[in-house]
XYZ file of C-alpha atoms in Angstrom:
403
model
C -41.641 -128.253 -21.288
C -41.869 -124.641 -20.076
C -39.304 -125.383 -17.370
C -36.903 -126.924 -19.877
C -37.313 -124.034 -22.324
C -36.766 -121.480 -19.566
C -33.660 -123.316 -18.365
C -32.217 -123.511 -21.879
C -32.885 -119.826 -22.587
C -31.419 -118.662 -19.272
C -28.305 -120.813 -19.586
C -27.588 -119.669 -23.133
C -28.103 -116.003 -22.220
C -25.813 -116.148 -19.202
C -23.074 -117.988 -21.064
C -23.293 -115.677 -24.069
C -23.051 -112.573 -21.932
C -20.123 -114.000 -19.968
C -17.951 -114.592 -23.019
C -14.975 -112.348 -23.673
C -13.838 -112.135 -27.269
C -11.477 -109.185 -26.991
C -8.037 -110.060 -28.330
C -4.733 -108.223 -28.637
C -4.546 -105.943 -31.667
C -4.151 -102.390 -32.900
C -5.619 -99.792 -35.223
C -4.100 -96.908 -37.195
C -6.205 -93.785 -37.709
C -6.306 -91.592 -40.795
C -3.501 -89.390 -39.398
C -1.178 -92.404 -38.996
C -1.464 -92.688 -35.199
C -1.240 -96.280 -33.984
C -3.243 -97.407 -30.938
C -2.528 -100.766 -29.343
C -5.686 -102.209 -27.833
C -7.931 -105.238 -27.462
C -10.284 -105.734 -30.410
C -13.499 -107.727 -30.237
C -12.901 -110.664 -32.539
C -16.191 -111.405 -34.270
C -14.423 -113.378 -37.021
C -16.441 -111.502 -39.603
C -18.003 -113.478 -42.455
C -18.431 -110.261 -44.437
C -15.697 -107.625 -44.418
C -16.487 -105.227 -41.568
C -17.057 -101.495 -41.703
C -16.473 -100.972 -37.978
C -15.207 -102.712 -34.844
C -15.318 -102.546 -31.046
C -12.270 -102.308 -28.820
C -10.955 -101.726 -25.299
C -7.731 -100.020 -24.335
C -7.096 -102.601 -21.581
C -8.661 -105.664 -19.957
C -9.738 -103.570 -16.991
C -11.876 -101.254 -19.126
C -15.543 -101.907 -18.499
C -16.652 -99.708 -21.374
C -16.414 -100.873 -24.981
C -15.372 -98.261 -27.525
C -16.250 -98.099 -31.197
C -14.394 -97.103 -34.351
C -15.205 -97.258 -38.031
C -13.888 -97.087 -41.566
C -14.465 -93.321 -41.554
C -11.650 -92.811 -39.026
C -9.386 -95.866 -39.412
C -7.127 -96.886 -42.293
C -5.892 -100.177 -40.804
C -6.666 -102.517 -37.932
C -5.562 -106.007 -36.952
C -5.997 -108.770 -34.422
C -2.523 -110.160 -33.799
C -1.916 -113.533 -35.480
C -5.564 -113.669 -36.570
C -6.554 -111.077 -39.152
C -5.620 -107.734 -40.654
C -7.735 -105.217 -42.591
C -6.692 -102.142 -44.569
C -8.893 -99.372 -45.956
C -8.789 -98.921 -49.719
C -10.895 -97.095 -52.275
C -11.247 -99.586 -55.110
C -13.443 -100.490 -58.067
C -15.538 -103.600 -57.331
C -17.421 -105.603 -59.939
C -21.165 -105.405 -59.211
C -22.211 -108.149 -61.642
C -24.488 -110.806 -60.217
C -22.910 -114.245 -59.939
C -26.219 -115.950 -59.200
C -26.650 -118.743 -61.754
C -30.238 -117.649 -62.383
C -29.394 -113.985 -62.890
C -26.197 -113.871 -64.955
C -25.671 -111.007 -67.367
C -24.718 -111.576 -71.010
C -21.865 -109.071 -70.742
C -18.390 -110.518 -70.267
C -16.825 -107.325 -68.924
C -17.106 -106.395 -65.221
C -19.448 -103.630 -64.120
C -17.282 -101.637 -61.722
C -18.358 -99.303 -58.948
C -15.996 -97.307 -56.750
C -16.273 -98.098 -53.035
C -14.225 -97.495 -49.896
C -13.944 -100.781 -47.976
C -11.828 -102.703 -45.526
C -9.906 -105.396 -47.434
C -8.709 -108.481 -45.570
C -4.970 -109.034 -46.019
C -4.130 -112.584 -47.116
C -0.526 -112.207 -48.305
C 2.017 -109.395 -47.925
C 5.195 -108.983 -49.940
C 6.313 -107.619 -53.290
C 2.616 -107.632 -54.134
C -0.174 -107.996 -51.597
C -3.211 -110.231 -51.946
C -6.510 -109.124 -50.392
C -9.997 -110.550 -50.058
C -13.376 -108.833 -49.949
C -16.760 -110.443 -49.269
C -20.157 -108.851 -48.844
C -23.665 -110.229 -48.951
C -23.687 -109.946 -52.743
C -20.122 -110.635 -53.874
C -16.708 -112.039 -53.039
C -13.580 -110.832 -54.836
C -9.793 -110.909 -54.599
C -7.599 -107.819 -54.992
C -3.877 -107.263 -55.483
C -1.372 -104.415 -55.485
C 0.311 -103.362 -58.735
C 2.479 -100.228 -59.079
C 1.283 -99.095 -55.648
C -2.313 -99.394 -56.778
C -4.883 -101.858 -55.502
C -7.229 -103.345 -58.058
C -9.579 -106.282 -58.350
C -8.432 -109.528 -59.872
C -11.076 -110.026 -62.548
C -13.229 -113.127 -62.545
C -16.786 -113.153 -63.819
C -19.376 -115.752 -64.761
C -21.729 -114.663 -67.556
C -24.340 -116.184 -69.842
C -23.842 -116.839 -73.540
C -26.552 -116.475 -76.190
C -27.148 -120.221 -75.882
C -27.696 -119.827 -72.114
C -24.453 -121.594 -71.322
C -22.199 -120.273 -68.559
C -18.896 -118.742 -69.690
C -15.997 -117.383 -67.628
C -14.058 -114.162 -67.855
C -10.780 -115.153 -66.177
C -9.092 -111.816 -66.678
C -7.136 -112.281 -63.432
C -4.816 -114.706 -65.242
C -3.825 -112.068 -67.790
C -3.389 -109.507 -64.999
C -0.987 -111.791 -63.155
C 0.938 -112.755 -66.284
C 1.394 -109.136 -67.347
C 2.048 -107.623 -63.919
C 3.060 -110.232 -61.377
C 5.210 -113.128 -62.473
C 8.767 -114.037 -61.583
C 9.866 -116.207 -64.513
C 8.590 -116.990 -67.997
C 7.677 -120.469 -66.764
C 4.957 -118.849 -64.634
C 2.595 -118.895 -67.629
C 1.846 -122.587 -67.021
C 1.243 -121.993 -63.291
C -1.054 -119.061 -63.976
C -3.115 -120.960 -66.547
C -3.874 -123.632 -63.929
C -4.921 -121.178 -61.215
C -8.448 -121.230 -59.875
C -10.100 -118.162 -58.432
C -9.931 -119.270 -54.819
C -7.806 -118.527 -51.782
C -5.918 -121.842 -51.829
C -4.510 -121.313 -55.318
C -3.998 -117.559 -55.077
C -2.348 -117.571 -51.626
C 0.089 -120.263 -52.782
C 0.863 -118.406 -56.007
C 1.401 -115.009 -54.339
C 3.563 -116.572 -51.633
C 5.768 -118.374 -54.167
C 6.046 -115.372 -56.478
C 6.810 -112.908 -53.671
C 9.548 -115.223 -52.417
C 10.890 -115.656 -55.943
C 11.060 -111.905 -56.502
C 12.694 -111.253 -53.122
C 15.094 -114.174 -53.450
C 14.036 -115.624 -50.067
C 11.866 -118.454 -48.850
C 10.256 -116.370 -46.143
C 6.569 -117.061 -45.629
C 4.469 -114.005 -46.470
C 1.024 -115.368 -45.616
C -0.811 -113.066 -43.223
C -4.111 -114.920 -42.971
C -5.808 -117.713 -44.849
C -9.546 -117.762 -45.158
C -10.962 -120.296 -42.748
C -12.489 -123.467 -44.184
C -15.593 -125.440 -43.331
C -14.892 -128.247 -40.865
C -16.611 -131.628 -40.768
C -16.830 -133.771 -37.637
C -18.168 -137.253 -36.964
C -19.228 -138.314 -33.490
C -20.563 -141.570 -32.015
C -23.259 -141.252 -29.363
C -24.803 -143.248 -26.547
C -28.269 -142.038 -25.533
C -29.966 -142.572 -22.215
C -33.669 -142.046 -22.921
C -36.696 -141.469 -20.753
C -39.675 -142.337 -22.978
C -43.327 -141.903 -22.126
C -46.485 -141.329 -24.076
C -50.260 -141.193 -24.143
C -53.329 -142.863 -25.661
C -56.277 -140.585 -26.298
C -59.326 -142.711 -27.176
C -62.163 -140.531 -28.374
C -65.060 -143.010 -28.310
C -66.348 -146.255 -26.892
C -66.656 -147.583 -23.378
C -62.946 -147.082 -22.785
C -62.733 -143.541 -24.120
C -60.343 -141.294 -22.205
C -56.668 -140.398 -21.804
C -54.193 -143.054 -20.706
C -50.606 -142.218 -19.892
C -47.935 -144.726 -20.775
C -45.347 -145.687 -18.215
C -42.063 -143.801 -18.526
C -39.338 -146.244 -19.461
C -35.586 -145.785 -19.495
C -33.642 -147.192 -22.447
C -30.133 -147.076 -23.903
C -29.733 -146.537 -27.649
C -26.912 -145.625 -30.006
C -26.435 -143.145 -32.817
C -23.976 -140.904 -34.593
C -23.663 -137.219 -35.376
C -22.322 -135.521 -38.483
C -21.492 -131.838 -38.042
C -20.450 -129.117 -40.499
C -18.887 -126.096 -38.772
C -19.143 -122.734 -40.527
C -15.782 -120.944 -41.017
C -16.909 -117.556 -39.693
C -17.827 -116.083 -36.283
C -14.934 -117.988 -34.689
C -16.456 -121.298 -35.798
C -19.240 -121.072 -33.249
C -22.099 -122.031 -35.624
C -22.685 -125.403 -37.218
C -25.255 -127.647 -38.874
C -25.821 -131.063 -37.294
C -27.414 -134.313 -38.424
C -27.697 -136.925 -35.687
C -30.052 -139.833 -36.461
C -31.136 -142.161 -33.657
C -33.842 -144.690 -32.897
C -36.110 -145.800 -30.067
C -38.094 -148.973 -29.428
C -40.965 -149.102 -26.945
C -43.465 -151.793 -25.901
C -46.379 -151.072 -23.576
C -49.365 -152.855 -22.072
C -52.166 -150.885 -20.437
C -54.794 -152.654 -18.316
C -58.036 -150.707 -18.053
C -60.492 -151.457 -15.253
C -64.114 -150.443 -15.791
C -66.461 -151.910 -13.130
C -69.499 -151.220 -15.307
C -68.257 -153.776 -17.848
C -69.634 -157.299 -17.729
C -66.004 -158.300 -18.148
C -64.278 -155.229 -16.645
C -60.662 -155.910 -17.622
C -59.510 -154.399 -20.932
C -55.983 -154.555 -22.324
C -54.273 -152.404 -24.937
C -50.865 -153.568 -26.207
C -48.591 -151.425 -28.333
C -45.223 -151.792 -29.993
C -43.381 -148.882 -31.595
C -40.094 -148.699 -33.462
C -39.133 -145.168 -34.463
C -36.218 -143.701 -36.409
C -35.453 -140.000 -35.940
C -33.717 -138.017 -38.681
C -32.944 -134.588 -37.130
C -31.405 -131.649 -38.965
C -30.426 -128.787 -36.712
C -28.425 -125.650 -35.980
C -25.901 -125.534 -33.142
C -24.331 -122.528 -31.421
C -21.133 -122.878 -29.364
C -20.237 -120.658 -26.415
C -16.475 -121.192 -25.832
C -15.178 -120.994 -22.287
C -11.572 -121.632 -23.286
C -9.681 -123.651 -25.899
C -10.822 -127.052 -24.572
C -14.186 -126.266 -22.973
C -17.389 -125.181 -24.688
C -21.050 -125.001 -23.877
C -23.483 -125.361 -26.767
C -27.166 -125.165 -27.561
C -28.995 -126.549 -30.566
C -32.438 -126.751 -32.128
C -33.515 -129.359 -34.672
C -36.396 -130.265 -36.926
C -36.898 -134.040 -36.860
C -38.371 -136.279 -39.530
C -39.682 -139.358 -37.713
C -40.500 -142.676 -39.374
C -42.376 -145.059 -37.084
C -43.685 -148.609 -37.323
C -46.624 -148.894 -34.924
C -48.736 -151.880 -33.820
C -51.621 -151.474 -31.374
C -53.857 -154.371 -30.326
C -57.181 -153.885 -28.551
C -59.011 -156.625 -26.654
C -62.214 -156.014 -28.535
C -64.592 -153.365 -29.914
C -62.154 -151.859 -32.408
C -59.688 -153.078 -35.037
C -55.962 -153.329 -34.434
C -53.629 -150.674 -35.821
C -50.619 -151.748 -37.862
C -49.090 -148.933 -39.869
C -45.952 -147.117 -40.898
C -46.169 -143.394 -40.392
C -43.930 -140.360 -40.865
C -44.245 -137.041 -39.084
C -42.166 -134.080 -37.933
C -41.458 -132.547 -34.553
C -38.853 -130.362 -32.848
C -36.096 -130.837 -30.319
C -33.994 -128.514 -28.166
C -30.721 -129.345 -26.492
C -28.014 -127.853 -24.323
C -24.657 -129.478 -23.738
C -21.032 -129.295 -22.695
C -17.967 -130.267 -24.727
C -14.513 -131.037 -23.365
C -12.005 -131.677 -26.161
C -13.500 -134.669 -28.022
C -16.055 -135.586 -25.350
C -19.544 -134.142 -25.024
C -22.689 -134.486 -22.941
C -26.074 -133.088 -23.935
C -29.557 -132.877 -22.465
C -32.169 -132.924 -25.217
C -35.933 -132.463 -25.078
C -38.246 -133.650 -27.903
C -41.726 -132.293 -28.508
C -44.406 -134.971 -28.648
C -44.252 -137.362 -31.600
C -47.518 -138.547 -33.166
C -47.149 -142.123 -34.341
C -50.566 -142.845 -35.864
C -52.054 -141.448 -39.031
C -53.996 -138.169 -38.761
C -57.760 -138.734 -38.655
C -57.627 -141.969 -36.679
C -60.147 -142.256 -33.886
C -57.247 -143.128 -31.608
C -54.587 -140.462 -30.978
C -51.288 -141.987 -29.894
C -48.054 -140.127 -29.202
C -44.796 -140.669 -27.368
C -42.587 -138.202 -25.477
C -38.825 -138.334 -25.019
C -36.067 -136.678 -23.036
C -32.494 -137.857 -23.602
C -29.040 -137.526 -22.152
C -26.559 -137.964 -24.994
C -22.905 -138.834 -24.392
C -20.643 -138.441 -27.411
C -17.081 -138.966 -28.582
C -15.774 -137.161 -31.667
C -13.817 -139.417 -34.013
C -12.546 -136.501 -36.139
């Protein structure tokens, strides 16, 4: 196990350090000077306060800049941020900690806003650990589009959808927009579409004004074929046959599937995976004890086990079509175990559930993937039994992504 863990750690470290995420962009300082450069694209989940950059590919040294010195920066065709001093609602939106006040509680902050739409009026987005809000420009001012969940006296949840009144009063193209605005939801899909349509209506063109949409969660489904090497061990604590007995390693082929949810931040390099599988193993151990009157002793076992792993995966992109990945999972295992002894002790026939861990490292090319996965030992008898029985497993998993 130590060798496998060392190999996994070393491979992930080398691949991570070898990645280059610097992409073509620019920044404008507080004096209006524009610098074209390569910006490290972290694909920030929360709006950044600083960034790293290089002036050229040949630069070995990364440089750093922050909101104190920069009023705008962008990664070409990816994202754009502008510095604004705005009032941001500080009200908690946690369902268990809602205030009973309908009005926002504003606090002035200087932040980088992500540009979603540019035009007659701009649409921006801001997200921190505690809040996520949309902003827009009106009369050359940038202000928050108001949306707040609050608690009523009856502990029901009510909504302050002040953003609809803001848009109707300040940013509509025709009187028919009232119906559109009333149907809007406070999300990027609805607001980006509305701002794009209204900007085009006001300018009299059909030119797209979308700068960047917020990325969405992705879901993937993969079918897998697993080549397994399965071993195990009996540990008998008492009796004439007490001792440790290793089971023969056996190679099997099994099938499974994998469901994956990819997070929309950090360049979609993190995901949650669920990839159930199963194994079936039959063993017979012949024990020879010359001191016995009848020295031959046989133990027969049959195990059917279903694994239900839930894990985290990290991708290390090499290029658009090639990625290396590593993952770690917690597995819930449900096993049906039968063990028959020649004599001296009763047979075991039980269903048992337990947990263990697994680590994997793999390679993905387009829709195809290959992964080496190691499982920690899996106990398949109830705790407290005189007999301790576990199996071990290492797998090579070949997969094909359906979508």
